[in-house]
């Protein structure tokens, strides 16, 4: 048989495959999320997220050192507190575990560590909702003020980047204006631009203890049936001053990541969320699937779709096991 085109020529061995591979999974393009808790004396593993922990704030610096030495130098912090109320009072309180962690980390590592924080009220409201409640609604405009206060507090504590994940209208503009007025001109805003109302956040809510106490998040997070609507959010966040725009979750929204890649002048982040991580861990446990291959396949798909950077809970495993080294 004479064939002119034989695509298998370029698949013959690993050396050739590496030579012609269209992308490399690069850990330098990844951010690792952490849960910092005010309570407890030990790190607690999240039941639904094997290998991911809730770390007490007074031990975080020591616990994180191992990860920093592994090569993790870009992180996203989430707070876990027990005192919650209708105003999310702890969100911008100096004794909040995230603020303490930022101060300690920046003190220790300075610019050798990039610290981003999640800006949202759901970790601090008694309702577990991302915004303040008025009557039977999540109130947009009063929430914006609290978000701006929270963002300013994190930035004052030393955060390099803030990630508003609340999905209120106008939040990026409000926060940008607040930061400019306070003379924080270099703070990066990584907007959770197309954040869908997703069942893939379940394990995160175990970790952050942030389940909504009633209803769901569909009046503010996006409807998973919609693609064009993501472009509307993109346009708004760019106009309002976002430096990085995010699609979340990642794997079920590769089309949206591609849309952003084509339409956004700013870098595109993708959040490989808690449920996506749990799915891999469960599959590995239940079917003995090769974890490295699964993780590389998922992350390659997200990069291939057009993401510039990925937030992923897999980062520690990738570095520890040197999965990205070959
Ligand atoms: C807070 C927030 C959530 C996530 C990031 N920020 C949860 C939610 O919106 O319910 C999810 C991250 C993940 O699942 O890994 N609003
Ligand atoms: Zn929230």
mmCIF file with all atom_site columns, N, CA and C and ligand atoms in Angstrom, residues 49 78 118 120 122-123 130 165-166 192 195 200-202 204-205 210 217 221 248 271-275 313, ligand 1:
data_model
loop_
_atom_site.group_PDB
_atom_site.id
_atom_site.type_symbol
_atom_site.label_atom_id
_atom_site.label_alt_id
_atom_site.label_comp_id
_atom_site.label_asym_id
_atom_site.label_entity_id
_atom_site.label_seq_id
_atom_site.pdbx_PDB_ins_code
_atom_site.Cartn_x
_atom_site.Cartn_y
_atom_site.Cartn_z
_atom_site.occupancy
_atom_site.B_iso_or_equiv
_atom_site.pdbx_formal_charge
_atom_site.auth_seq_id
_atom_site.auth_comp_id
_atom_site.auth_asym_id
_atom_site.auth_atom_id
_atom_site.pdbx_PDB_model_num
ATOM   1  N N   . UNK A 1 49  ? -12.268 16.143 48.858 1.00 0.00 ? 49  UNK A N   1
ATOM   2  C CA  . UNK A 1 49  ? -11.111 16.557 48.056 1.00 0.00 ? 49  UNK A CA  1
ATOM   3  C C   . UNK A 1 49  ? -9.817  15.977 48.634 1.00 0.00 ? 49  UNK A C   1
ATOM   4  N N   . UNK A 1 78  ? -8.629  31.423 50.190 1.00 0.00 ? 78  UNK A N   1
ATOM   5  C CA  . UNK A 1 78  ? -10.029 31.469 50.616 1.00 0.00 ? 78  UNK A CA  1
ATOM   6  C C   . UNK A 1 78  ? -10.061 31.409 52.136 1.00 0.00 ? 78  UNK A C   1
ATOM   7  N N   . UNK A 1 118 ? -9.682  35.531 46.999 1.00 0.00 ? 118 UNK A N   1
ATOM   8  C CA  . UNK A 1 118 ? -11.044 35.479 46.491 1.00 0.00 ? 118 UNK A CA  1
ATOM   9  C C   . UNK A 1 118 ? -11.850 36.574 47.182 1.00 0.00 ? 118 UNK A C   1
ATOM   10 N N   . UNK A 1 120 ? -15.495 37.607 47.845 1.00 0.00 ? 120 UNK A N   1
ATOM   11 C CA  . UNK A 1 120 ? -16.897 37.213 47.805 1.00 0.00 ? 120 UNK A CA  1
ATOM   12 C C   . UNK A 1 120 ? -17.403 37.161 49.232 1.00 0.00 ? 120 UNK A C   1
ATOM   13 N N   . UNK A 1 122 ? -19.806 35.053 50.445 1.00 0.00 ? 122 UNK A N   1
ATOM   14 C CA  . UNK A 1 122 ? -20.434 33.793 50.886 1.00 0.00 ? 122 UNK A CA  1
ATOM   15 C C   . UNK A 1 122 ? -19.672 33.070 51.988 1.00 0.00 ? 122 UNK A C   1
ATOM   16 N N   . UNK A 1 123 ? -18.383 33.365 52.113 1.00 0.00 ? 123 UNK A N   1
ATOM   17 C CA  . UNK A 1 123 ? -17.629 32.716 53.191 1.00 0.00 ? 123 UNK A CA  1
ATOM   18 C C   . UNK A 1 123 ? -17.909 33.401 54.535 1.00 0.00 ? 123 UNK A C   1
ATOM   19 N N   . UNK A 1 130 ? -23.601 34.945 48.225 1.00 0.00 ? 130 UNK A N   1
ATOM   20 C CA  . UNK A 1 130 ? -22.460 35.764 47.821 1.00 0.00 ? 130 UNK A CA  1
ATOM   21 C C   . UNK A 1 130 ? -22.723 37.265 47.975 1.00 0.00 ? 130 UNK A C   1
ATOM   22 N N   . UNK A 1 165 ? -15.459 37.022 42.898 1.00 0.00 ? 165 UNK A N   1
ATOM   23 C CA  . UNK A 1 165 ? -16.126 35.820 42.414 1.00 0.00 ? 165 UNK A CA  1
ATOM   24 C C   . UNK A 1 165 ? -17.622 35.835 42.698 1.00 0.00 ? 165 UNK A C   1
ATOM   25 N N   . UNK A 1 166 ? -18.146 37.018 43.027 1.00 0.00 ? 166 UNK A N   1
ATOM   26 C CA  . UNK A 1 166 ? -19.526 37.147 43.525 1.00 0.00 ? 166 UNK A CA  1
ATOM   27 C C   . UNK A 1 166 ? -20.578 37.212 42.427 1.00 0.00 ? 166 UNK A C   1
ATOM   28 N N   . UNK A 1 192 ? -13.685 36.938 38.007 1.00 0.00 ? 192 UNK A N   1
ATOM   29 C CA  . UNK A 1 192 ? -14.405 35.706 37.673 1.00 0.00 ? 192 UNK A CA  1
ATOM   30 C C   . UNK A 1 192 ? -15.510 36.158 36.705 1.00 0.00 ? 192 UNK A C   1
ATOM   31 N N   . UNK A 1 195 ? -18.704 33.144 35.358 1.00 0.00 ? 195 UNK A N   1
ATOM   32 C CA  . UNK A 1 195 ? -18.805 32.147 36.433 1.00 0.00 ? 195 UNK A CA  1
ATOM   33 C C   . UNK A 1 195 ? -20.206 31.548 36.386 1.00 0.00 ? 195 UNK A C   1
ATOM   34 N N   . UNK A 1 200 ? -20.441 21.648 40.036 1.00 0.00 ? 200 UNK A N   1
ATOM   35 C CA  . UNK A 1 200 ? -19.047 21.277 40.257 1.00 0.00 ? 200 UNK A CA  1
ATOM   36 C C   . UNK A 1 200 ? -18.399 22.030 41.421 1.00 0.00 ? 200 UNK A C   1
ATOM   37 N N   . UNK A 1 201 ? -19.146 22.963 42.058 1.00 0.00 ? 201 UNK A N   1
ATOM   38 C CA  . UNK A 1 201 ? -18.580 23.680 43.207 1.00 0.00 ? 201 UNK A CA  1
ATOM   39 C C   . UNK A 1 201 ? -18.854 22.963 44.528 1.00 0.00 ? 201 UNK A C   1
ATOM   40 N N   . UNK A 1 202 ? -19.567 21.853 44.489 1.00 0.00 ? 202 UNK A N   1
ATOM   41 C CA  . UNK A 1 202 ? -19.970 21.169 45.724 1.00 0.00 ? 202 UNK A CA  1
ATOM   42 C C   . UNK A 1 202 ? -18.838 20.931 46.719 1.00 0.00 ? 202 UNK A C   1
ATOM   43 N N   . UNK A 1 204 ? -15.984 22.351 47.022 1.00 0.00 ? 204 UNK A N   1
ATOM   44 C CA  . UNK A 1 204 ? -15.482 23.637 47.536 1.00 0.00 ? 204 UNK A CA  1
ATOM   45 C C   . UNK A 1 204 ? -16.329 24.107 48.707 1.00 0.00 ? 204 UNK A C   1
ATOM   46 N N   . UNK A 1 205 ? -17.630 23.938 48.592 1.00 0.00 ? 205 UNK A N   1
ATOM   47 C CA  . UNK A 1 205 ? -18.502 24.425 49.664 1.00 0.00 ? 205 UNK A CA  1
ATOM   48 C C   . UNK A 1 205 ? -18.314 23.609 50.939 1.00 0.00 ? 205 UNK A C   1
ATOM   49 N N   . UNK A 1 210 ? -19.436 27.033 52.924 1.00 0.00 ? 210 UNK A N   1
ATOM   50 C CA  . UNK A 1 210 ? -20.145 28.179 52.351 1.00 0.00 ? 210 UNK A CA  1
ATOM   51 C C   . UNK A 1 210 ? -21.388 27.781 51.559 1.00 0.00 ? 210 UNK A C   1
ATOM   52 N N   . UNK A 1 217 ? -27.692 29.767 43.702 1.00 0.00 ? 217 UNK A N   1
ATOM   53 C CA  . UNK A 1 217 ? -26.976 30.967 43.270 1.00 0.00 ? 217 UNK A CA  1
ATOM   54 C C   . UNK A 1 217 ? -27.365 31.400 41.854 1.00 0.00 ? 217 UNK A C   1
ATOM   55 N N   . UNK A 1 221 ? -25.113 33.852 39.512 1.00 0.00 ? 221 UNK A N   1
ATOM   56 C CA  . UNK A 1 221 ? -24.165 33.134 38.647 1.00 0.00 ? 221 UNK A CA  1
ATOM   57 C C   . UNK A 1 221 ? -24.854 32.785 37.320 1.00 0.00 ? 221 UNK A C   1
ATOM   58 N N   . UNK A 1 248 ? -15.171 29.851 34.511 1.00 0.00 ? 248 UNK A N   1
ATOM   59 C CA  . UNK A 1 248 ? -15.265 28.907 35.621 1.00 0.00 ? 248 UNK A CA  1
ATOM   60 C C   . UNK A 1 248 ? -16.610 28.216 35.631 1.00 0.00 ? 248 UNK A C   1
ATOM   61 N N   . UNK A 1 271 ? -10.666 28.255 35.747 1.00 0.00 ? 271 UNK A N   1
ATOM   62 C CA  . UNK A 1 271 ? -10.657 27.650 37.080 1.00 0.00 ? 271 UNK A CA  1
ATOM   63 C C   . UNK A 1 271 ? -11.078 26.194 36.964 1.00 0.00 ? 271 UNK A C   1
ATOM   64 N N   . UNK A 1 272 ? -10.105 25.311 37.133 1.00 0.00 ? 272 UNK A N   1
ATOM   65 C CA  . UNK A 1 272 ? -10.331 23.862 37.162 1.00 0.00 ? 272 UNK A CA  1
ATOM   66 C C   . UNK A 1 272 ? -10.851 23.564 38.588 1.00 0.00 ? 272 UNK A C   1
ATOM   67 N N   . UNK A 1 273 ? -12.181 23.585 38.741 1.00 0.00 ? 273 UNK A N   1
ATOM   68 C CA  . UNK A 1 273 ? -12.781 23.705 40.079 1.00 0.00 ? 273 UNK A CA  1
ATOM   69 C C   . UNK A 1 273 ? -12.760 22.415 40.897 1.00 0.00 ? 273 UNK A C   1
ATOM   70 N N   . UNK A 1 274 ? -13.255 22.573 42.127 1.00 0.00 ? 274 UNK A N   1
ATOM   71 C CA  . UNK A 1 274 ? -13.204 21.487 43.112 1.00 0.00 ? 274 UNK A CA  1
ATOM   72 C C   . UNK A 1 274 ? -13.823 20.188 42.604 1.00 0.00 ? 274 UNK A C   1
ATOM   73 N N   . UNK A 1 275 ? -14.999 20.267 41.984 1.00 0.00 ? 275 UNK A N   1
ATOM   74 C CA  . UNK A 1 275 ? -15.674 19.046 41.528 1.00 0.00 ? 275 UNK A CA  1
ATOM   75 C C   . UNK A 1 275 ? -14.912 18.356 40.413 1.00 0.00 ? 275 UNK A C   1
ATOM   76 N N   . UNK A 1 313 ? -6.244  22.620 41.761 1.00 0.00 ? 313 UNK A N   1
ATOM   77 C CA  . UNK A 1 313 ? -5.869  21.927 43.001 1.00 0.00 ? 313 UNK A CA  1
ATOM   78 C C   . UNK A 1 313 ? -4.850  20.820 42.730 1.00 0.00 ? 313 UNK A C   1
HETATM 79 C C1  . LIG B 2 .   ? -17.045 31.853 46.152 1.00 0.00 ? 1   LIG B C1  1
HETATM 80 C C2  . LIG B 2 .   ? -16.352 30.867 45.311 1.00 0.00 ? 1   LIG B C2  1
HETATM 81 C C3  . LIG B 2 .   ? -16.760 29.570 44.952 1.00 0.00 ? 1   LIG B C3  1
HETATM 82 C C4  . LIG B 2 .   ? -15.719 29.025 44.227 1.00 0.00 ? 1   LIG B C4  1
HETATM 83 C C5  . LIG B 2 .   ? -14.732 29.996 44.115 1.00 0.00 ? 1   LIG B C5  1
HETATM 84 N N1  . LIG B 2 .   ? -15.159 31.132 44.776 1.00 0.00 ? 1   LIG B N1  1
HETATM 85 C C6  . LIG B 2 .   ? -17.975 28.809 45.307 1.00 0.00 ? 1   LIG B C6  1
HETATM 86 C C7  . LIG B 2 .   ? -19.308 29.197 44.858 1.00 0.00 ? 1   LIG B C7  1
HETATM 87 O O1  . LIG B 2 .   ? -19.499 30.134 44.100 1.00 0.00 ? 1   LIG B O1  1
HETATM 88 O O2  . LIG B 2 .   ? -20.233 28.547 45.332 1.00 0.00 ? 1   LIG B O2  1
HETATM 89 C C8  . LIG B 2 .   ? -15.689 27.625 43.673 1.00 0.00 ? 1   LIG B C8  1
HETATM 90 C C9  . LIG B 2 .   ? -14.328 27.040 43.494 1.00 0.00 ? 1   LIG B C9  1
HETATM 91 C C10 . LIG B 2 .   ? -14.298 25.565 43.356 1.00 0.00 ? 1   LIG B C10 1
HETATM 92 O O3  . LIG B 2 .   ? -15.329 24.880 43.259 1.00 0.00 ? 1   LIG B O3  1
HETATM 93 O O4  . LIG B 2 .   ? -13.176 25.048 43.362 1.00 0.00 ? 1   LIG B O4  1
HETATM 94 N N2  . LIG B 2 .   ? -18.139 32.446 45.532 1.00 0.00 ? 1   LIG B N2  1
#
